PDB file of C-alpha atoms in Angstrom:
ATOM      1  CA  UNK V1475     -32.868  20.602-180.098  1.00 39.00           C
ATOM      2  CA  UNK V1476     -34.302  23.410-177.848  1.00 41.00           C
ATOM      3  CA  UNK V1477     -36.568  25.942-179.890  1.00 40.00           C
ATOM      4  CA  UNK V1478     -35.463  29.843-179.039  1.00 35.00           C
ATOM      5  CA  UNK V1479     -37.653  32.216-179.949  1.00 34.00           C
ATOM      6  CA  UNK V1480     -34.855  34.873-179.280  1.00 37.00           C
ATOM      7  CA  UNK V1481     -34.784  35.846-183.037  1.00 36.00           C
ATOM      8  CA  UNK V1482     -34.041  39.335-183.472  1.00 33.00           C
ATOM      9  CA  UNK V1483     -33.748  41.694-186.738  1.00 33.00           C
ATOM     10  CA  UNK V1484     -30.760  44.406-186.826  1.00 32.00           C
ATOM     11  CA  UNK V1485     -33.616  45.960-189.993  1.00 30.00           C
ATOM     12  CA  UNK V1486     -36.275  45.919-186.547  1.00 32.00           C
ATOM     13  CA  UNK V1487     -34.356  48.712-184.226  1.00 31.00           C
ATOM     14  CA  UNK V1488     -35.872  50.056-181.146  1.00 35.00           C
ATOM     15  CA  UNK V1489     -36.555  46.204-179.870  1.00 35.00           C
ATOM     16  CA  UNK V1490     -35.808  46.007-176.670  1.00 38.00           C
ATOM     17  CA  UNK V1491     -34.468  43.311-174.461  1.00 37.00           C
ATOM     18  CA  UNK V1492     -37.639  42.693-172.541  1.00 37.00           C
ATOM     19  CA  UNK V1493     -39.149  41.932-175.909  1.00 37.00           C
ATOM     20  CA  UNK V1494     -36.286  39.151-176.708  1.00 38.00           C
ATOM     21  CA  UNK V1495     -36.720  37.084-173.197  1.00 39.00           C
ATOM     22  CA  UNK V1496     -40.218  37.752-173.236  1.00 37.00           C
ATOM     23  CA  UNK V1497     -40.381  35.604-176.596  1.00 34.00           C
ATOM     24  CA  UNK V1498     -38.897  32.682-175.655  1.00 37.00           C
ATOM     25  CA  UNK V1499     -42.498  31.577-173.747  1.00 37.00           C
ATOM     26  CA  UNK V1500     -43.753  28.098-173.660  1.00 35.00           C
ATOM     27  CA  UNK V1501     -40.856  25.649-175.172  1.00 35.00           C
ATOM     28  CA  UNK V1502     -41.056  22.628-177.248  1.00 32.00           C
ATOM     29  CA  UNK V1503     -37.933  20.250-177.521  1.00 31.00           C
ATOM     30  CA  UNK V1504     -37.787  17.571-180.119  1.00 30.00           C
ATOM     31  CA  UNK V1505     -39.520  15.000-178.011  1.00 32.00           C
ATOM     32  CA  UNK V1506     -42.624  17.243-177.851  1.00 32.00           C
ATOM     33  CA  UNK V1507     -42.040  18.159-174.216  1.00 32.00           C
ATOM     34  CA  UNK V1508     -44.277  21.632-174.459  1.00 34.00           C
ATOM     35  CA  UNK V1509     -43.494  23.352-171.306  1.00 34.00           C
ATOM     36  CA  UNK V1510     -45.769  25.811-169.645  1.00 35.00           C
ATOM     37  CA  UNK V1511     -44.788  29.529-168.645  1.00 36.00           C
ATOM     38  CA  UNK V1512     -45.717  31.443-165.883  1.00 35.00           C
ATOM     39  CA  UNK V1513     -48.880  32.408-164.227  1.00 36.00           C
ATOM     40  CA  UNK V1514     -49.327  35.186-160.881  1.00 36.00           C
ATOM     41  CA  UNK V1515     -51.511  35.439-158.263  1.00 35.00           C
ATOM     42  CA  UNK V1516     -51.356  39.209-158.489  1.00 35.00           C
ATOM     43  CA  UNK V1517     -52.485  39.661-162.684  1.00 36.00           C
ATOM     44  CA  UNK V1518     -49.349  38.545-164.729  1.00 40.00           C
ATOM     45  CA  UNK V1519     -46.182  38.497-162.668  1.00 41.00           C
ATOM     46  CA  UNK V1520     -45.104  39.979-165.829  1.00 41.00           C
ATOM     47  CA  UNK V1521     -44.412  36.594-167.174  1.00 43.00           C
ATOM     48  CA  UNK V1522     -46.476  35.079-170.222  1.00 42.00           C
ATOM     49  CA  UNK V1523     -49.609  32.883-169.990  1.00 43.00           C
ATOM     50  CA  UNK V1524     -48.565  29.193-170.935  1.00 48.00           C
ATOM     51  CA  UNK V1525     -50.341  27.225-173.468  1.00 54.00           C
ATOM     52  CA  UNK V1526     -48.743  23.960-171.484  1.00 62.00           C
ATOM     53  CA  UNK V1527     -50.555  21.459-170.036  1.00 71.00           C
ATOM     54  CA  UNK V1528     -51.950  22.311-166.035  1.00 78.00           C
ATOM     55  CA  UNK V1529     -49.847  21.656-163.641  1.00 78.00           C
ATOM     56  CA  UNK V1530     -49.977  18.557-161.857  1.00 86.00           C
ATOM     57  CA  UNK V1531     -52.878  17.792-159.388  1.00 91.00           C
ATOM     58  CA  UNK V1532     -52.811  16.464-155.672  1.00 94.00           C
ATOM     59  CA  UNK V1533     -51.959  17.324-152.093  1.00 96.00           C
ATOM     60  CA  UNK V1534     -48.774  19.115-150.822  1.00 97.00           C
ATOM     61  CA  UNK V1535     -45.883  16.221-150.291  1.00 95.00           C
ATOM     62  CA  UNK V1536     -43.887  16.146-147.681  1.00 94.00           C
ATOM     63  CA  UNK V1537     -40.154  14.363-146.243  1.00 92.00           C
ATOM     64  CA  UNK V1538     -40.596  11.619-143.905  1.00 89.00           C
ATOM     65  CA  UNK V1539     -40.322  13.839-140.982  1.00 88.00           C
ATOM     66  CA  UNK V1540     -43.680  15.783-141.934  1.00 91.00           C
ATOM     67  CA  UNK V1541     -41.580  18.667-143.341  1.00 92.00           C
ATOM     68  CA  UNK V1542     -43.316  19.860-146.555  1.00 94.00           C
ATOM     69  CA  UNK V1543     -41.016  19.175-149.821  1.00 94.00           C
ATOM     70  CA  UNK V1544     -40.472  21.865-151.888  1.00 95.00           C
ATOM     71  CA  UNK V1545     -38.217  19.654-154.213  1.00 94.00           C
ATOM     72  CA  UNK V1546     -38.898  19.846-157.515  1.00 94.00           C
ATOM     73  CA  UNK V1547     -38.584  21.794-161.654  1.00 95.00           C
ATOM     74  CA  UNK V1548     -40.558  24.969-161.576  1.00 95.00           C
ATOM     75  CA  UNK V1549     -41.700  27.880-163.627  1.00 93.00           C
ATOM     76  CA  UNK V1550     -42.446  31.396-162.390  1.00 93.00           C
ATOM     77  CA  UNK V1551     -42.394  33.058-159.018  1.00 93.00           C
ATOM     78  CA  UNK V1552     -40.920  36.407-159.161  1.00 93.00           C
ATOM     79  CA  UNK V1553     -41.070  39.280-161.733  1.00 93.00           C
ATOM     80  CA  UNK V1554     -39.709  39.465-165.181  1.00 91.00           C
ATOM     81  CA  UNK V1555     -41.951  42.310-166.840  1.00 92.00           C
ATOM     82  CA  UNK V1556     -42.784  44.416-164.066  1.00 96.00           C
ATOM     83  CA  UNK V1557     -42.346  44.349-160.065  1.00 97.00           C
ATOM     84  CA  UNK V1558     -45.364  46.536-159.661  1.00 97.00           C
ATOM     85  CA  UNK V1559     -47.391  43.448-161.083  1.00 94.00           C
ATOM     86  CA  UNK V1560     -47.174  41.653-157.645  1.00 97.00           C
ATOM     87  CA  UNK V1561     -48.384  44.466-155.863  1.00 98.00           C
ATOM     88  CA  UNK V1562     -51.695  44.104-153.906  1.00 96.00           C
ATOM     89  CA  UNK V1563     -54.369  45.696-155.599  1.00 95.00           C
ATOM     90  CA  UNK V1564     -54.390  49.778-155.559  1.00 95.00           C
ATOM     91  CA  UNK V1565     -50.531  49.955-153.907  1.00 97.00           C
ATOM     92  CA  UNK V1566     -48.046  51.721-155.929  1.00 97.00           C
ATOM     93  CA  UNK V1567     -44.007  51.129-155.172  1.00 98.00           C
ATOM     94  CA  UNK V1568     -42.996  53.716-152.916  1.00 98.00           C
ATOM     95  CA  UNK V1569     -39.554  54.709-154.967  1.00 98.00           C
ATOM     96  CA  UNK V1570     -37.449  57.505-153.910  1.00 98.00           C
ATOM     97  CA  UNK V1571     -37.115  60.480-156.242  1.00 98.00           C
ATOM     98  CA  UNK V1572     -33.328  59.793-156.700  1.00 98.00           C
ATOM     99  CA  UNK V1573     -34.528  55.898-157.706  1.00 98.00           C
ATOM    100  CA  UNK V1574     -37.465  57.069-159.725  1.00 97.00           C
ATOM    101  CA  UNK V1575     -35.026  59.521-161.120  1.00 98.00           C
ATOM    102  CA  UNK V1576     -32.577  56.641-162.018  1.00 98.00           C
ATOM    103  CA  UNK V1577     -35.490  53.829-163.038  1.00 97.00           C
ATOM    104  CA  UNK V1578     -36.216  56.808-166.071  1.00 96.00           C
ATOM    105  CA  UNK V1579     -33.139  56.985-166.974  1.00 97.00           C
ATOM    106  CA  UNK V1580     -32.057  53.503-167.987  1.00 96.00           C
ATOM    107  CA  UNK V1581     -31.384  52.053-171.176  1.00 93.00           C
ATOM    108  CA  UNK V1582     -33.028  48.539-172.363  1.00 91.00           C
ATOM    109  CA  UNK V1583     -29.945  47.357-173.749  1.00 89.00           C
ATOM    110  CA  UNK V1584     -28.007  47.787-169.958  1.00 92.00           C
ATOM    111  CA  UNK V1585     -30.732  45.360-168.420  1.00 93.00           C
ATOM    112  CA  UNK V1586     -27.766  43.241-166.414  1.00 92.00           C
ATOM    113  CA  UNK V1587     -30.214  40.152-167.510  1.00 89.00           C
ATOM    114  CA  UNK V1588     -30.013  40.893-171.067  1.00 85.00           C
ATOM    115  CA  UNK V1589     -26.059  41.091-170.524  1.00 88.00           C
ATOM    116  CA  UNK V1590     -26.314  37.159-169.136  1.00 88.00           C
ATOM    117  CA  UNK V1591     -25.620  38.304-165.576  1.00 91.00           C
ATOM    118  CA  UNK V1592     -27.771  37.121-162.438  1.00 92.00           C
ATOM    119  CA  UNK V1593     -31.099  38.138-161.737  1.00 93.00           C
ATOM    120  CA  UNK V1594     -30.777  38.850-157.877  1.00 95.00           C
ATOM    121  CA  UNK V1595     -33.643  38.361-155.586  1.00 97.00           C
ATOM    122  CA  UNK V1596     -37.030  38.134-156.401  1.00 96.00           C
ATOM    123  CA  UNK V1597     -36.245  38.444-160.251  1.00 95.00           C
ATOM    124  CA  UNK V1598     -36.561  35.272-161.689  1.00 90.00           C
ATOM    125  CA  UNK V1599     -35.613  35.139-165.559  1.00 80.00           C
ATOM    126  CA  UNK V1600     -38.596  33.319-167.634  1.00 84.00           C
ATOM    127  CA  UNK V1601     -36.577  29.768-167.852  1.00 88.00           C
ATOM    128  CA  UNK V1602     -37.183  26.805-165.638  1.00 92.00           C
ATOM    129  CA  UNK V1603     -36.184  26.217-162.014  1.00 95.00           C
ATOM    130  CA  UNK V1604     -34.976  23.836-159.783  1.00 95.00           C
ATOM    131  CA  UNK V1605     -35.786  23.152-156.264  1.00 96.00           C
ATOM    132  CA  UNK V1606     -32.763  21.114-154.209  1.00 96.00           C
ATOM    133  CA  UNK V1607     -33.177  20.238-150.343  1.00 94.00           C
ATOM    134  CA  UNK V1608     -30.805  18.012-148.497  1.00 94.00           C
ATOM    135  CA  UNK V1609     -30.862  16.029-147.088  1.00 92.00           C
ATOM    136  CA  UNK V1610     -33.973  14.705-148.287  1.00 86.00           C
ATOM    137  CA  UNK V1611     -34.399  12.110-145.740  1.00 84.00           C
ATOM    138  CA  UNK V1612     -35.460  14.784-142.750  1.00 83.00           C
ATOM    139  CA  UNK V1613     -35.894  18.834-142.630  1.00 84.00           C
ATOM    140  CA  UNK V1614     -32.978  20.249-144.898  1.00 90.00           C
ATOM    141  CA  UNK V1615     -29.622  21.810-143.782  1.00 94.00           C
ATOM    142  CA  UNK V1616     -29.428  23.416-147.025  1.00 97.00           C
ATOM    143  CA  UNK V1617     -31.471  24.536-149.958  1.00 97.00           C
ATOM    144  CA  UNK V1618     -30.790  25.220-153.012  1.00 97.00           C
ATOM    145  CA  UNK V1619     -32.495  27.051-156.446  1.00 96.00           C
ATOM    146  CA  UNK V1620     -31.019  26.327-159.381  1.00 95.00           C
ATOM    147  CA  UNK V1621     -31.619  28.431-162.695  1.00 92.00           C
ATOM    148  CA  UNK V1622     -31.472  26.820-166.204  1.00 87.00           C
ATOM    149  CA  UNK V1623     -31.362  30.236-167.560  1.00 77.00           C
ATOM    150  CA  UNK V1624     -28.579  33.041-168.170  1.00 70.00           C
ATOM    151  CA  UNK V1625     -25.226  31.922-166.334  1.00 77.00           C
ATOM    152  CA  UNK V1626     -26.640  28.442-164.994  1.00 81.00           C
ATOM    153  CA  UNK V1627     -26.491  30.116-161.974  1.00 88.00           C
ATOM    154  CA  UNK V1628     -27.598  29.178-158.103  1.00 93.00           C
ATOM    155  CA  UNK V1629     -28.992  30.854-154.720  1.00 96.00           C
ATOM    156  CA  UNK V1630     -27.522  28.682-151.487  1.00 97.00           C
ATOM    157  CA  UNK V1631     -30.009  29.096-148.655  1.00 98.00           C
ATOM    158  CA  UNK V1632     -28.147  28.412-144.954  1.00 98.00           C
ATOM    159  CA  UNK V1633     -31.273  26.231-143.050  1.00 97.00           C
ATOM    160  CA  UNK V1634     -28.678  25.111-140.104  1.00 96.00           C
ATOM    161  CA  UNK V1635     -29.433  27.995-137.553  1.00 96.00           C
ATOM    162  CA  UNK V1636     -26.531  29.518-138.790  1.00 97.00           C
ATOM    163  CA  UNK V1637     -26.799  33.678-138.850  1.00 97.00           C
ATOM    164  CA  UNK V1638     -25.624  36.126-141.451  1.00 98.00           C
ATOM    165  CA  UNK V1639     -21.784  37.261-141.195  1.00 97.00           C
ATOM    166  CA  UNK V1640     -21.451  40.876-139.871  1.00 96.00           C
ATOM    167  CA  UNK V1641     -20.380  42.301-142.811  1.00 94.00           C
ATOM    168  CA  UNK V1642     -20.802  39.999-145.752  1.00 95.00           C
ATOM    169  CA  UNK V1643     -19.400  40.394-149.387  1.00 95.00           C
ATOM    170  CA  UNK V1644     -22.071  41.933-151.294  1.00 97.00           C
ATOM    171  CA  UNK V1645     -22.965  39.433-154.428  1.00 97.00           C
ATOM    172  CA  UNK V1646     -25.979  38.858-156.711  1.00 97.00           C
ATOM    173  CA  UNK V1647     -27.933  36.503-154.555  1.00 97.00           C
ATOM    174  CA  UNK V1648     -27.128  38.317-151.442  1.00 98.00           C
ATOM    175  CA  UNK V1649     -26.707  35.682-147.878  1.00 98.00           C
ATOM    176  CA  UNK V1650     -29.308  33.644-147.457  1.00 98.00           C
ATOM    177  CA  UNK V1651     -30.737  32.075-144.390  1.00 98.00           C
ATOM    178  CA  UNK V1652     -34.053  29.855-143.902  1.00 98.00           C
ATOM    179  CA  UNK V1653     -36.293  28.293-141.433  1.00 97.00           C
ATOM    180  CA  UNK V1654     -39.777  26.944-141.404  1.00 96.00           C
ATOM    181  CA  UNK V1655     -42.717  28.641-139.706  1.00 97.00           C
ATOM    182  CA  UNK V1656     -45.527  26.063-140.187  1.00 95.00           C
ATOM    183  CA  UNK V1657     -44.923  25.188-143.640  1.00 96.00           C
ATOM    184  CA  UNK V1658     -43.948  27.821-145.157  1.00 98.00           C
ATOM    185  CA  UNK V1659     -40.516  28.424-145.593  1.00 97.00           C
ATOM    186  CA  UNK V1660     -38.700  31.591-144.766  1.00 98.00           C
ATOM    187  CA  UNK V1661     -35.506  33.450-145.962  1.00 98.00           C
ATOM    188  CA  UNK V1662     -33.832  36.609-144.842  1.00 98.00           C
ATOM    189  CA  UNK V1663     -31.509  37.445-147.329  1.00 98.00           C
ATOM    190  CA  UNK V1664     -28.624  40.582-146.867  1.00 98.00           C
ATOM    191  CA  UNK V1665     -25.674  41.441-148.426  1.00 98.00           C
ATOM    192  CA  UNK V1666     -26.537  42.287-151.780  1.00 98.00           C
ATOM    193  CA  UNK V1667     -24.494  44.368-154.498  1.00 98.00           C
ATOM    194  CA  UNK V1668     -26.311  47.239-156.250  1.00 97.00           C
ATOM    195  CA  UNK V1669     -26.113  45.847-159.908  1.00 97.00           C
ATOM    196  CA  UNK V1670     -29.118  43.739-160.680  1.00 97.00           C
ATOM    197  CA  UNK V1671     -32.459  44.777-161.672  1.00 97.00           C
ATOM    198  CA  UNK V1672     -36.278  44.122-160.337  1.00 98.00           C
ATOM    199  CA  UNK V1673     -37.458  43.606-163.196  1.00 96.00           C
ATOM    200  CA  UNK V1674     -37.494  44.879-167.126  1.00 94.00           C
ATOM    201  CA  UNK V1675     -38.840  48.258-166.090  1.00 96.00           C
ATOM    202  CA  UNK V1676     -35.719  48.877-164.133  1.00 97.00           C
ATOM    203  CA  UNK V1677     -36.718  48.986-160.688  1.00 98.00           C
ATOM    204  CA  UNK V1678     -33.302  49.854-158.893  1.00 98.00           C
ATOM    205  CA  UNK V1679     -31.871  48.828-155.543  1.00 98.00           C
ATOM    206  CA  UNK V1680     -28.830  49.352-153.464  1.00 98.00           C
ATOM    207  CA  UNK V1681     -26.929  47.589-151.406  1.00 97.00           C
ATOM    208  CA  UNK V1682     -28.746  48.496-148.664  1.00 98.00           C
ATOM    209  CA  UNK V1683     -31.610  45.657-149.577  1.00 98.00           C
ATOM    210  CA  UNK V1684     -32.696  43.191-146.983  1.00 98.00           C
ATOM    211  CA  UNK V1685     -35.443  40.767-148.724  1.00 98.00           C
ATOM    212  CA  UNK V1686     -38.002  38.021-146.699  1.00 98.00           C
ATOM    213  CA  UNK V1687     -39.368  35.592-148.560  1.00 98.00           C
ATOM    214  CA  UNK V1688     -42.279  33.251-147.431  1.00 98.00           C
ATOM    215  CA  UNK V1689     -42.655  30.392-149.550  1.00 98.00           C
ATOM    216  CA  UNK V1690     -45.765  27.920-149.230  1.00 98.00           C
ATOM    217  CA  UNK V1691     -46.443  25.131-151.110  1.00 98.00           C
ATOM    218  CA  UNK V1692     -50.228  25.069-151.432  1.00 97.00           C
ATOM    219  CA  UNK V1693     -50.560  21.766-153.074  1.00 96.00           C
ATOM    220  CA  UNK V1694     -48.774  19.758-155.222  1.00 96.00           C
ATOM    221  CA  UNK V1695     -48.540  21.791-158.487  1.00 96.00           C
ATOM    222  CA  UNK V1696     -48.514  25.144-156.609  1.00 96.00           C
ATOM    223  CA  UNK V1697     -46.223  27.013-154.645  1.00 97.00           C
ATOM    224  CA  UNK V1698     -47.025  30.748-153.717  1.00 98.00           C
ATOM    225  CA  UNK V1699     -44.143  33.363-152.606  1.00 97.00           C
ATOM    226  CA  UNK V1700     -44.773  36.386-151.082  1.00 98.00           C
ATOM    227  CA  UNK V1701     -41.362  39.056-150.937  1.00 98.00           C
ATOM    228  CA  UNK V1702     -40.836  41.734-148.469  1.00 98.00           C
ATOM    229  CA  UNK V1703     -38.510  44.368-149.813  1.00 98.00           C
ATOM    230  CA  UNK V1704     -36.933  46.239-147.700  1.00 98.00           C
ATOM    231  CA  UNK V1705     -34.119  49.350-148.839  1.00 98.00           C
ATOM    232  CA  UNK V1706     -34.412  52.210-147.437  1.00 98.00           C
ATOM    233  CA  UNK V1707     -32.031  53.957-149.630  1.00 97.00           C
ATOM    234  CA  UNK V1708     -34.198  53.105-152.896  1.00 98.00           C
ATOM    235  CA  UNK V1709     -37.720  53.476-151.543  1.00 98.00           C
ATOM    236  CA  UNK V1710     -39.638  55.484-148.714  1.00 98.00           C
ATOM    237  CA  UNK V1711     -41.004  52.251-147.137  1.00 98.00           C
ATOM    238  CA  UNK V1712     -40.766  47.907-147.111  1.00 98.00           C
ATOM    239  CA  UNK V1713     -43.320  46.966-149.536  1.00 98.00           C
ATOM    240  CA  UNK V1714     -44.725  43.708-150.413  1.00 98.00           C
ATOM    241  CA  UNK V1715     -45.252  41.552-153.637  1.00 98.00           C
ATOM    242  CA  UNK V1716     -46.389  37.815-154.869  1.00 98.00           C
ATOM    243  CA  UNK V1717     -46.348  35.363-157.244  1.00 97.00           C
ATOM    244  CA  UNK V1718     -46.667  32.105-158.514  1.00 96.00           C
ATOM    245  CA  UNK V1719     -44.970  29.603-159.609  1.00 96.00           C
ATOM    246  CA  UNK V1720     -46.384  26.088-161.155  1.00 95.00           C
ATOM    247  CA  UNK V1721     -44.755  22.397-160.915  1.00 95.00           C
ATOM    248  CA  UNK V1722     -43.869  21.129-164.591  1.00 91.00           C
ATOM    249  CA  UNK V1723     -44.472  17.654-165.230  1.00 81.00           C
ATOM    250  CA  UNK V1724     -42.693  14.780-163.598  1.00 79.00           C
ATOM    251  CA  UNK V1725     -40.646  14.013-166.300  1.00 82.00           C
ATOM    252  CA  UNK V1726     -39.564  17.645-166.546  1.00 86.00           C
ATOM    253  CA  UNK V1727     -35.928  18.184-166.585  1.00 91.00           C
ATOM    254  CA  UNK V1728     -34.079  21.722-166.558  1.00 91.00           C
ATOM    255  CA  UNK V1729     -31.968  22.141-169.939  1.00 89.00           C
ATOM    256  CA  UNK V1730     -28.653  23.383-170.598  1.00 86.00           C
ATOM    257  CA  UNK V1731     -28.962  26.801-171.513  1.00 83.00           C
ATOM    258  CA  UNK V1732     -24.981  28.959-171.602  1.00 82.00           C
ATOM    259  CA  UNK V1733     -26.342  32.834-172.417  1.00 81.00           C
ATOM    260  CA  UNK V1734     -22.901  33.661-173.316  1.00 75.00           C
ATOM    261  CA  UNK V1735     -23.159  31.192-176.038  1.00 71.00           C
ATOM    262  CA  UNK V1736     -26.840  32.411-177.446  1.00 64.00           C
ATOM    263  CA  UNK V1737     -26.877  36.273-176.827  1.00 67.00           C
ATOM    264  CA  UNK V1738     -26.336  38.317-179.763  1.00 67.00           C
ATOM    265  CA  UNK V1739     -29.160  40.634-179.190  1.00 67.00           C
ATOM    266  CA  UNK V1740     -28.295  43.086-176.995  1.00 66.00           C
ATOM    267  CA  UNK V1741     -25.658  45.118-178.279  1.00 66.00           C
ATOM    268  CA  UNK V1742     -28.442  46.079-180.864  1.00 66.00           C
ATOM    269  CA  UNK V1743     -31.129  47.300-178.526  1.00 70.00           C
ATOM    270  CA  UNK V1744     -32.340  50.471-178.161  1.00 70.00           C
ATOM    271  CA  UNK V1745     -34.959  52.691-176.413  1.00 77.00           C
ATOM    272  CA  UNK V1746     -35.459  53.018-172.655  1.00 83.00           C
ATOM    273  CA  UNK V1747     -36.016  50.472-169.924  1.00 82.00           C
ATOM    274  CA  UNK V1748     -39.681  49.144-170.224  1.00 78.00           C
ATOM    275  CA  UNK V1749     -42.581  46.095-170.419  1.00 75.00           C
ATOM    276  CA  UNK V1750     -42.442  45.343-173.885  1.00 67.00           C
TER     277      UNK V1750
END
């Protein structure tokens, strides 16, 4: 049986939702499978420090063509407490005053994350990832991350050449196309909607966003993402941010996890948007 540590008190108001995913850290299922949360490159990702064992050790593996794998159960690699946590050192986000002006006035309990909705692009909720490429007998046509958290929800990236429609549906994982440059792996993704959140803070976006990610698998256990976020009609300028994400251990399997069925928590929340 999965331990949550999603417990909440109705006596304990003002608890906000970035309190009640934050909790859940470093799980341990029956078989003593401890898993190991998050670490960043860029001081915390806003994601907990594991007490798990390290990631696995060795060099960066690769498909029989020479194309690096990225295949594979993950943890971390894009913000849960804070966007501004990937940030290069002394850069601030560049928000506009209308998206500053709507990040202040948001409400904890309307974080679409807390409400078991997507978490967009780079959010990644503090659960377990997967990894898919096929075929996995040369470079990948598609690719695939799959999320054990929230809605057991998927991103599909395009890696045939294909390009992005003209005027694509806007949806919570936006279009997403890919293609190598060395061995790191690139995505343009367009075609957002407006509705998800950066991060616990708030951080808004419109449909305007156009994200880049550059994915690189440093080694076996590692694999490093750097974002490129791009909206002009939430903030003054593109801006970058990283993170990390670790390998769990071979064995490591993602878990069935239905938010609709566990949530109970947010309809109680109060207080403004915020790292707990």
């Amino acid at each position: 049986m999965r331990t949550r540590l999603v417990g909440f008190s109705v006596i304990t108001v003002t608890l906000s939702v970035m309190t009640l995913s934050a909790q859940r850290g470093p799980e341990t299922t029956t078989g003593g499978n401890n898993r190991a949360a998050s670490t960043s490159p860029a001081g915390g990702s806003g994601l907990q420090t594991g007490r798990g064992p390290a990631p696995p050790q060795g060099p960066t593996p690769r498909l029989p063509d020479g194309t690096v794998d990225l295949s594979g159960v993950w943890n971390g690699g894009g913000p849960v407490g804070d966007l501004a946590q990937g940030l290069p050192k002394g850069e601030t986000i560049p928000l506009t005053a209308e998206a500053k002006k709507l990040m202040e006035s948001r409400q904890s309990g309307d974080d679409p994350e807390a409400n078991c909705l997507p978490t967009g692009v780079p959010r990644i909720a503090p659960y377990p990832w997967r990894i898919v490429q096929t075929p996995s007998y040369k470079k990948a046509t598609h690719l695939y991350f799959l999320f054990e958290g929230n809605i057991h929800s998927y991103r599909q990236i395009f890696m045939d050449g294909r390009k992005h429609p003209a005027d694509p549906d806007p949806t919570w994982y936006g279009h997403s196309i890919g293609w190598y440059e060395g061995d790191t792996l690139v995505i343009d993704t367009v075609g957002f909607n407006d509705k998800f959140w950066f991060d616990f803070r708030g951080h808004p976006h419109t449909d305007k966003l156009h994200t880049i990610e550059r994915w690189t698998r440093t080694d076996l256990g590692t694999l490093v993402s750097e974002i490129t976020i791009d909206d002009a009609g939430a903030y003054t300028k593109p801006f970058k941010v990283s993170f990390t994400a670790r390998l769990a251990r071979p064995t490591e399997e993602l878990m069935e996890y239905i938010c609709q069925e566990n949530e109970q928590d947010a309809k109680h929340t109060k207080g403004p948007a915020g790292v707990p």
